[in-house]
Tab-separated table of C-alpha atoms in Angstrom:
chain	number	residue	atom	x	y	z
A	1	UNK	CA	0.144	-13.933	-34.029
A	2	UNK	CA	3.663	-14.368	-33.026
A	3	UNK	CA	5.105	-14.124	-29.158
A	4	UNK	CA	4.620	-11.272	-27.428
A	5	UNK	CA	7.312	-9.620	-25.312
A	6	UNK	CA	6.621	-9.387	-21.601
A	7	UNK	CA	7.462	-6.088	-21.428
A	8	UNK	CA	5.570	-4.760	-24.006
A	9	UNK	CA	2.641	-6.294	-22.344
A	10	UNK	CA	4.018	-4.619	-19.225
A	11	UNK	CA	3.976	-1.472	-20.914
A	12	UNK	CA	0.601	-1.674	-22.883
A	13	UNK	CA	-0.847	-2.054	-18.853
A	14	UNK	CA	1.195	1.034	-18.475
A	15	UNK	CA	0.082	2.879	-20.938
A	16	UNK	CA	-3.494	1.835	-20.331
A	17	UNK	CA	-3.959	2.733	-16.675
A	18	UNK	CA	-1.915	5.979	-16.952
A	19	UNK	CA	-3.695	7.503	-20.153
A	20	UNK	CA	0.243	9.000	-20.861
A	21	UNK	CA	3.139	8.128	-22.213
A	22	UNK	CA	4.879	10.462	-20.333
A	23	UNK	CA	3.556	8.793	-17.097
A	24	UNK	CA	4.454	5.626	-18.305
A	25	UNK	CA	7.664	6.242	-18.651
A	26	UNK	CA	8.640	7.402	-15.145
A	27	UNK	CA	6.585	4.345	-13.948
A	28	UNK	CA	8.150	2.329	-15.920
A	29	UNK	CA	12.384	4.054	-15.555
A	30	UNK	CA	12.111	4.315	-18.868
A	31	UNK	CA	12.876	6.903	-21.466
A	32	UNK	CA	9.641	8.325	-23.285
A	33	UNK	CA	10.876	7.227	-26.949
A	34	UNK	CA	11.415	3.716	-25.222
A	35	UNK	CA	7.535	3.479	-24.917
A	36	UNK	CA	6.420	5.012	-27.921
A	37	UNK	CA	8.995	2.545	-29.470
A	38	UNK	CA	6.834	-0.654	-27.744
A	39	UNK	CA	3.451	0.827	-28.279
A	40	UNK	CA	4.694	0.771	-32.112
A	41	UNK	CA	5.130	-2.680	-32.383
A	42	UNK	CA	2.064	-3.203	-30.199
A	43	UNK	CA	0.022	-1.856	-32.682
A	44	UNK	CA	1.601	-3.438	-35.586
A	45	UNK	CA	1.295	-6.880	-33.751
A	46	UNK	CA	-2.424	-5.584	-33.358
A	47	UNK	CA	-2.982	-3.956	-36.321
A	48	UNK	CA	-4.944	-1.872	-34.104
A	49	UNK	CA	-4.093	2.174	-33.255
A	50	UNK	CA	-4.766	1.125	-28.767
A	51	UNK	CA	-4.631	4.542	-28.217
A	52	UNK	CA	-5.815	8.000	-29.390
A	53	UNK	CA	-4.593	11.167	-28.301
A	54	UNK	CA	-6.966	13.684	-27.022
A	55	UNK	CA	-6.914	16.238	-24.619
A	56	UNK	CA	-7.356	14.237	-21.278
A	57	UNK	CA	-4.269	12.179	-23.156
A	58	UNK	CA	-4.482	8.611	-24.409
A	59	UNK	CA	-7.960	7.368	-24.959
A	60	UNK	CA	-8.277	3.455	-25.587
A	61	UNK	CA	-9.624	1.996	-28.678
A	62	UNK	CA	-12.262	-0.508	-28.067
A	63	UNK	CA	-9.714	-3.673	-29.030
A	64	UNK	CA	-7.486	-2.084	-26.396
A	65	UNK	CA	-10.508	-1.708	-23.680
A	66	UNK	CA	-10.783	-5.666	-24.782
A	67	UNK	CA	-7.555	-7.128	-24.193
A	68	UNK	CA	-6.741	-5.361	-20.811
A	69	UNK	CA	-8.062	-7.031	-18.359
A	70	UNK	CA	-6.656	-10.382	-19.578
A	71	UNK	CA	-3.229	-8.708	-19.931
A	72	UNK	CA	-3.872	-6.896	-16.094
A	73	UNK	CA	-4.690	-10.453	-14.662
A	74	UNK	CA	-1.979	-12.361	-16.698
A	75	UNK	CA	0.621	-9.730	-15.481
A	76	UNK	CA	-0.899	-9.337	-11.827
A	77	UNK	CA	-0.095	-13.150	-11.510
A	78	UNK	CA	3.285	-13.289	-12.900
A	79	UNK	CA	3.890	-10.170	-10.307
A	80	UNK	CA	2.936	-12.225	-7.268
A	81	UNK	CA	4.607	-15.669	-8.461
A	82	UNK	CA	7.734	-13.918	-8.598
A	83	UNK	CA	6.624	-11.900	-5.370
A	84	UNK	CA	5.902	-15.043	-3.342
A	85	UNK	CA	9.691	-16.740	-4.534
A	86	UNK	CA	11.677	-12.790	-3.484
A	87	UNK	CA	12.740	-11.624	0.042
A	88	UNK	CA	11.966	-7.783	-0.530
A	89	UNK	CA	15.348	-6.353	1.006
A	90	UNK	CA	14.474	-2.592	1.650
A	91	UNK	CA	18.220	-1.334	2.731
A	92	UNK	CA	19.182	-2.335	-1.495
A	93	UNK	CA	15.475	-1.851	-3.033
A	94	UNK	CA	15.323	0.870	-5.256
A	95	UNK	CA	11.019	0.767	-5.484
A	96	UNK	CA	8.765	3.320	-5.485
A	97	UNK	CA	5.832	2.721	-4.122
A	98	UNK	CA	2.280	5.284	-4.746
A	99	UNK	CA	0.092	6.341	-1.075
A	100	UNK	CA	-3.074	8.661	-1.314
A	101	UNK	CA	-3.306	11.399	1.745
A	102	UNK	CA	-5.614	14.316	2.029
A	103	UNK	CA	-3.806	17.202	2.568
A	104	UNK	CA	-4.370	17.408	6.070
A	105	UNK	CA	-2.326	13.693	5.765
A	106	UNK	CA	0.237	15.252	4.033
A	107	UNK	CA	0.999	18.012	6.803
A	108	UNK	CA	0.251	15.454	9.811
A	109	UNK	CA	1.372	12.284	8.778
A	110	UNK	CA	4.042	12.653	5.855
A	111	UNK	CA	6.729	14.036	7.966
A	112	UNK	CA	6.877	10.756	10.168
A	113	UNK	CA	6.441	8.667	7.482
A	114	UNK	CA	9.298	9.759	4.914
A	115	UNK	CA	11.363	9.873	7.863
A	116	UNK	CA	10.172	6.240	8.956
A	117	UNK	CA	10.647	5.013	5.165
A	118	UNK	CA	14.493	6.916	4.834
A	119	UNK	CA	15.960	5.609	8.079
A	120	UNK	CA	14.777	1.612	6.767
A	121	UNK	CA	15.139	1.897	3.188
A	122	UNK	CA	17.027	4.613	1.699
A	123	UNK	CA	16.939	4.024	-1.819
A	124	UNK	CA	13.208	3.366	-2.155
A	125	UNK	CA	11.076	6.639	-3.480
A	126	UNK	CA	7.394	7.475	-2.497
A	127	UNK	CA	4.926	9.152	-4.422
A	128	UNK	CA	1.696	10.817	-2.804
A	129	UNK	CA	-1.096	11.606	-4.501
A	130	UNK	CA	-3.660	13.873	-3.750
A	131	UNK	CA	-6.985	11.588	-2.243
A	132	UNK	CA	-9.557	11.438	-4.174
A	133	UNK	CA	-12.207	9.111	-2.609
A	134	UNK	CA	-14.156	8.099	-5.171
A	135	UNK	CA	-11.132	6.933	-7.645
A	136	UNK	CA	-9.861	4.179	-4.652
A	137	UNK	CA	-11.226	1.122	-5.933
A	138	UNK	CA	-10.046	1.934	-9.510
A	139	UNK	CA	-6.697	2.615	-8.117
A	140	UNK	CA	-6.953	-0.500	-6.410
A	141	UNK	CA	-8.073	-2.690	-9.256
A	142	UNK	CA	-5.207	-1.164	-11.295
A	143	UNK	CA	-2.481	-0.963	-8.998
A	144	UNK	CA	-1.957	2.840	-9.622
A	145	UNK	CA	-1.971	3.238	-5.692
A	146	UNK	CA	-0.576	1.128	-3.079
A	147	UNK	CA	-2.205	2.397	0.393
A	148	UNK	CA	-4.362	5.297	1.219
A	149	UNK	CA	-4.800	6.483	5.013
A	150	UNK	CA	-7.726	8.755	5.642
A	151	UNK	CA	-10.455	9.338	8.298
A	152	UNK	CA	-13.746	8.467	5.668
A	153	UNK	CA	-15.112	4.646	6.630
A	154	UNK	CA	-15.107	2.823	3.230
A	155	UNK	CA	-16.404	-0.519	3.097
A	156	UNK	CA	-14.968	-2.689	0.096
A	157	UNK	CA	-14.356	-6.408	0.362
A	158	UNK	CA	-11.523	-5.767	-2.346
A	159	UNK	CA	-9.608	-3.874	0.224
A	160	UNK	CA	-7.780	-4.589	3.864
A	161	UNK	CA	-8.040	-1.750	6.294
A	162	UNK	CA	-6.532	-1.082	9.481
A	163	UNK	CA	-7.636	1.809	11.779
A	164	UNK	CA	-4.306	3.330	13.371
A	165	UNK	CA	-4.909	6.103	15.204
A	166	UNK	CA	-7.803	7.972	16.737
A	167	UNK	CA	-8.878	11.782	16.123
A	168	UNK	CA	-11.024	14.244	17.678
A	169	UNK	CA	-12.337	17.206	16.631
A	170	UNK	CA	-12.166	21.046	18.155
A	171	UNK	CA	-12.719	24.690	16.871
A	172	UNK	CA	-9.703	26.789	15.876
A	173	UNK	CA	-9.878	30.572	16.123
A	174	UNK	CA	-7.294	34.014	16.438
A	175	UNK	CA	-5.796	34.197	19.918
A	176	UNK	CA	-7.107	37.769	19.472
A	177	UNK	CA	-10.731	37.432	19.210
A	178	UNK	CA	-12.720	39.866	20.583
A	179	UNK	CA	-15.688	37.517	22.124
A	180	UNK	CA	-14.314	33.997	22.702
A	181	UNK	CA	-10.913	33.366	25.164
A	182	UNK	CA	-10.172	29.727	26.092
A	183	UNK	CA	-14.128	28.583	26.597
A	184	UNK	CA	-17.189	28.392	23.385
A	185	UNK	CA	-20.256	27.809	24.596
A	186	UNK	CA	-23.497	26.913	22.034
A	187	UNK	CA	-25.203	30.649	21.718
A	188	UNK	CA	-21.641	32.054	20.901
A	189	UNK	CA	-20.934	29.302	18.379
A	190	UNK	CA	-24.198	29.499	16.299
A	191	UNK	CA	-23.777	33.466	16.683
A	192	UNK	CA	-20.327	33.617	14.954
A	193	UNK	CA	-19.157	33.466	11.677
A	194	UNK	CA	-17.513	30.523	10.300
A	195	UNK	CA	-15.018	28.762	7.637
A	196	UNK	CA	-15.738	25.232	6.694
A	197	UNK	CA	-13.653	22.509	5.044
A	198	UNK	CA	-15.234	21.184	1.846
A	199	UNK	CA	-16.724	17.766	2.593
A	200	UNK	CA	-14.239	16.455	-0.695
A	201	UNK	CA	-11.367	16.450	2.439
A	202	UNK	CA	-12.819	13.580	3.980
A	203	UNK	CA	-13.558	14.895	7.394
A	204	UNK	CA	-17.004	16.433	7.222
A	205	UNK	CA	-18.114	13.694	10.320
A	206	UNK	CA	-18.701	17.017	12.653
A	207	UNK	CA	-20.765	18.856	9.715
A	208	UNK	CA	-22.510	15.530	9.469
A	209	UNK	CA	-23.593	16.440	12.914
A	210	UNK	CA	-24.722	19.572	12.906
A	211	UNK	CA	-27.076	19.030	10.585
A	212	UNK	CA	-28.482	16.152	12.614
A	213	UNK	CA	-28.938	18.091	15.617
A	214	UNK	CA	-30.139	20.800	13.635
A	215	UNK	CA	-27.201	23.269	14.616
A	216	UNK	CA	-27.114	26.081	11.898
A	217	UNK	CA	-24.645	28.773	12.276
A	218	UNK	CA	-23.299	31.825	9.956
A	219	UNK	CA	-20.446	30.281	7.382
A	220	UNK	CA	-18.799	33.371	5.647
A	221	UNK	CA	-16.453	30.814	3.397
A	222	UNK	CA	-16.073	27.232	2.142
A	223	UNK	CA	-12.526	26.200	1.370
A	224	UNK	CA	-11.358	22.934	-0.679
A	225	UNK	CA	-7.954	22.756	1.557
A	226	UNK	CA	-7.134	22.882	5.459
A	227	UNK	CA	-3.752	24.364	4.341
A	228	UNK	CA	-5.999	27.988	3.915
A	229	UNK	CA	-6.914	28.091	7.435
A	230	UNK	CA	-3.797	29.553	9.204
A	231	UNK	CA	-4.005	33.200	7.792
A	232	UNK	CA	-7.363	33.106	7.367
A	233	UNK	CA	-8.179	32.344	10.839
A	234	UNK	CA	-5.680	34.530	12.477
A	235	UNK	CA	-6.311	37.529	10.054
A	236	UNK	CA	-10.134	37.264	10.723
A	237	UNK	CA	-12.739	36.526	13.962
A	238	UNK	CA	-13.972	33.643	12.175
A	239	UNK	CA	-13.989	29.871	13.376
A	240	UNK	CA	-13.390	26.510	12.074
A	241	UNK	CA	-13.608	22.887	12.946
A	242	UNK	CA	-10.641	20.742	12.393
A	243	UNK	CA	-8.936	17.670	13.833
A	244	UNK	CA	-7.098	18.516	16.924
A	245	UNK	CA	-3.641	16.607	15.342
A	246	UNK	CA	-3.995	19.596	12.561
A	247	UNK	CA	-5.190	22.412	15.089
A	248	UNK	CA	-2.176	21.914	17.423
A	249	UNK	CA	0.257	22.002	14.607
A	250	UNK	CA	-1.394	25.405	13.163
A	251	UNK	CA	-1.688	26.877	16.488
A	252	UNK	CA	1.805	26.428	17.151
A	253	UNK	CA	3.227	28.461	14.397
A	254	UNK	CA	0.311	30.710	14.190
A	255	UNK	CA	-1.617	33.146	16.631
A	256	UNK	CA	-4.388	31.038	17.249
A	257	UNK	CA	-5.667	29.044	19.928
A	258	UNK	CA	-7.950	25.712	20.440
A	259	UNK	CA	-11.333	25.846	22.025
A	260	UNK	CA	-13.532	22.566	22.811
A	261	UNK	CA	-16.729	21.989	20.650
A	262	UNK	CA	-19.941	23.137	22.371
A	263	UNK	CA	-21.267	19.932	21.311
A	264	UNK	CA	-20.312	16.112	21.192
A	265	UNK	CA	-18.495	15.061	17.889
A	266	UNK	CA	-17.604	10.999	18.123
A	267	UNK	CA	-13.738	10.139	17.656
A	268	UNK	CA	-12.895	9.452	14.494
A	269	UNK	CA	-10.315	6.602	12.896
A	270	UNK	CA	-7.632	7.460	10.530
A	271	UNK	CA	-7.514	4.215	8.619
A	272	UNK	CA	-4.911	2.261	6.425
A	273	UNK	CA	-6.288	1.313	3.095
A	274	UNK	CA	-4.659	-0.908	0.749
A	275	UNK	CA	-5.687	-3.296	-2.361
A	276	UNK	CA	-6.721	-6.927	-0.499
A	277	UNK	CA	-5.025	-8.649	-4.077
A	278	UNK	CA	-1.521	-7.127	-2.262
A	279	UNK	CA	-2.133	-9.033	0.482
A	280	UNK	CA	0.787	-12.131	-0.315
A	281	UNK	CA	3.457	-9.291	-1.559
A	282	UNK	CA	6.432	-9.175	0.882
A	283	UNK	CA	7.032	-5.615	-0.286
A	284	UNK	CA	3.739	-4.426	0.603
A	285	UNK	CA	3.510	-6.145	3.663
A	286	UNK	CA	6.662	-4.083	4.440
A	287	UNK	CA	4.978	-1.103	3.074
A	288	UNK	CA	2.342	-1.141	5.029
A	289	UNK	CA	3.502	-1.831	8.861
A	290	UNK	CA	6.192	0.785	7.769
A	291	UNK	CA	3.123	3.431	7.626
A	292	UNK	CA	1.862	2.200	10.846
A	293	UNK	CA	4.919	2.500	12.920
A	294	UNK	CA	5.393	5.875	11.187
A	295	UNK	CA	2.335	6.532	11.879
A	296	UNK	CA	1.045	5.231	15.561
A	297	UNK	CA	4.384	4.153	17.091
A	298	UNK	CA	4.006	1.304	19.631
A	299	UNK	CA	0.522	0.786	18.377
A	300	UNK	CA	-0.521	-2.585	18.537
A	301	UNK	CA	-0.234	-4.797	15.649
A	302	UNK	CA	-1.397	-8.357	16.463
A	303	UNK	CA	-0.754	-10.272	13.610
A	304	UNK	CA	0.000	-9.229	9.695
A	305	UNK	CA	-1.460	-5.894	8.576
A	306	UNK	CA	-5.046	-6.620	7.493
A	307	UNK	CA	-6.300	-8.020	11.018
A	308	UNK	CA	-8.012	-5.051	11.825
């Protein structure tokens, strides 16, 4: 088998961990004929199809499934040898680099942070991506994702964390309802009708405790996104339990207002996520303590992200 062009290998990895050639290509800054050019002469050096199309887009042939992780590792290492020997300059980088947030993240915490990442490095794009817990150590292992910040304690020793901030949680309700003003107290809690947050947010820590105190109540809805909550809430005499970050924020530009929880709900961490194998990448690095001065200015930061 003759040589094999680093970037085809480059783009095969593409290719393989994106399932698109469209997707490629923008990770790549390529054009879309550009990769179906190189997975041409892949599979002519191969003599092997790699990839089917289907309906959830390109599906690997088994050859393909076998030569990936040696061409993942073999390009992984070549990344960080030429990582280790570059100063990453972020006023001239032109990088994009991939962060997971729920979308209470998004409404909370992206604000700070593009502002954080466009005053240091202009040129450099972000992509978020909705969070989707149980996809993180894929992500990781394949470099699709960078960092992810949420609130849900996951324990890999593939990945560094770093709690940030701290969170507590409150009930959110209409300024104008009828039976609760400023105070909740347990029999009016349990006796009023409720909107939850599906536990697929990440913050289901207070309906963890509910249950284990045995605390039922009346829910009249179940919604996949905090985003819902403003008009429902204020349009309604139903309650909800939220961050207080996210509460503040929605009582502010709505008619609602912030009661405390009738019962004790621990603080919770939001959390910095990020693949341990990024660990010796100067941009990285500089990815990640840009989230956590976005995120938690002044907070303390003894030492390189990973620390904590």
């Amino acid at each position: 088998m003759r040589p094999i062009d680093l970037n085809l290998i480059r783009t095969f990895v593409t290719l393989y961990e994106s399932r698109s050639v469209t997707l490629a290509a923008h990770r790549l800054n390529v054009t879309q004929p550009s990769v179906s050019y190189s997975l041409s002469r892949l599979r002519e050096i191969f003599n092997d199809p790699l990839f089917s199309r289907t309906r959830d887009g390109m599906e690997p042939t088994f050859l393909s499934t076998q030569v990936y992780a040696s061409f993942r590792h073999a390009l992984t290492q070549i990344e960080h040898t030429i990582s280790d020997n570059q100063h990453f300059d972020p006023r001239h980088s032109q990088r994009r680099f991939r962060l997971a947030l729920t979308d209470l993240g998004e409404t909370t915490l992206l604000p700070a942070i593009l502002q954080r990442m466009q005053t240091l490095a202009p040129h450099v794009e972000l992509e978020v991506v909705p969070l989707e817990i149980e996809k993180i150590n894929s992500w990781f292992d394949n470099k699709s994702v960078d960092a992810v910040v949420c609130s849900r304690d996951i324990m890999a020793p593939s990945m560094g964390r770093k709690a940030i901030i701290e969170e507590r949680y409150v009930c959110l309700l209409s300024k104008q309802h009828p039976r609760i003003q400023k105070t909740l107290d347990m029999e009016t809690f349990t006796q009023e009708h409720h909107v939850v947050i599906s536990p697929s947010s990440g913050h289901s820590l207070a309906e963890d405790i509910l249950k284990t105190h045995d605390i039922s109540r009346k829910v009249s809805a179940v919604v996949p996104h905090f985003s819902a909550l403003p008009r429902i809430l204020e349009n309604s005499e139903l309650l909800a339990i939220l961050p207080q970050q996210i509460a503040q924020i929605f009582a502010r530009a709505a008619s609602l207002q912030i009661c405390e929880l009738p019962f004790d709900v621990p603080n919770v961490e939001v959390t910095l996520y990020w693949p341990r194998h990024a660990d010796d990448s100067s941009a990285q690095e500089w990815f990640r303590q840009t989230l956590i001065e976005a995120i938690a200015p002044g907070h303390e930061n003894n030492g390189p992200p990973g620390a904590g």
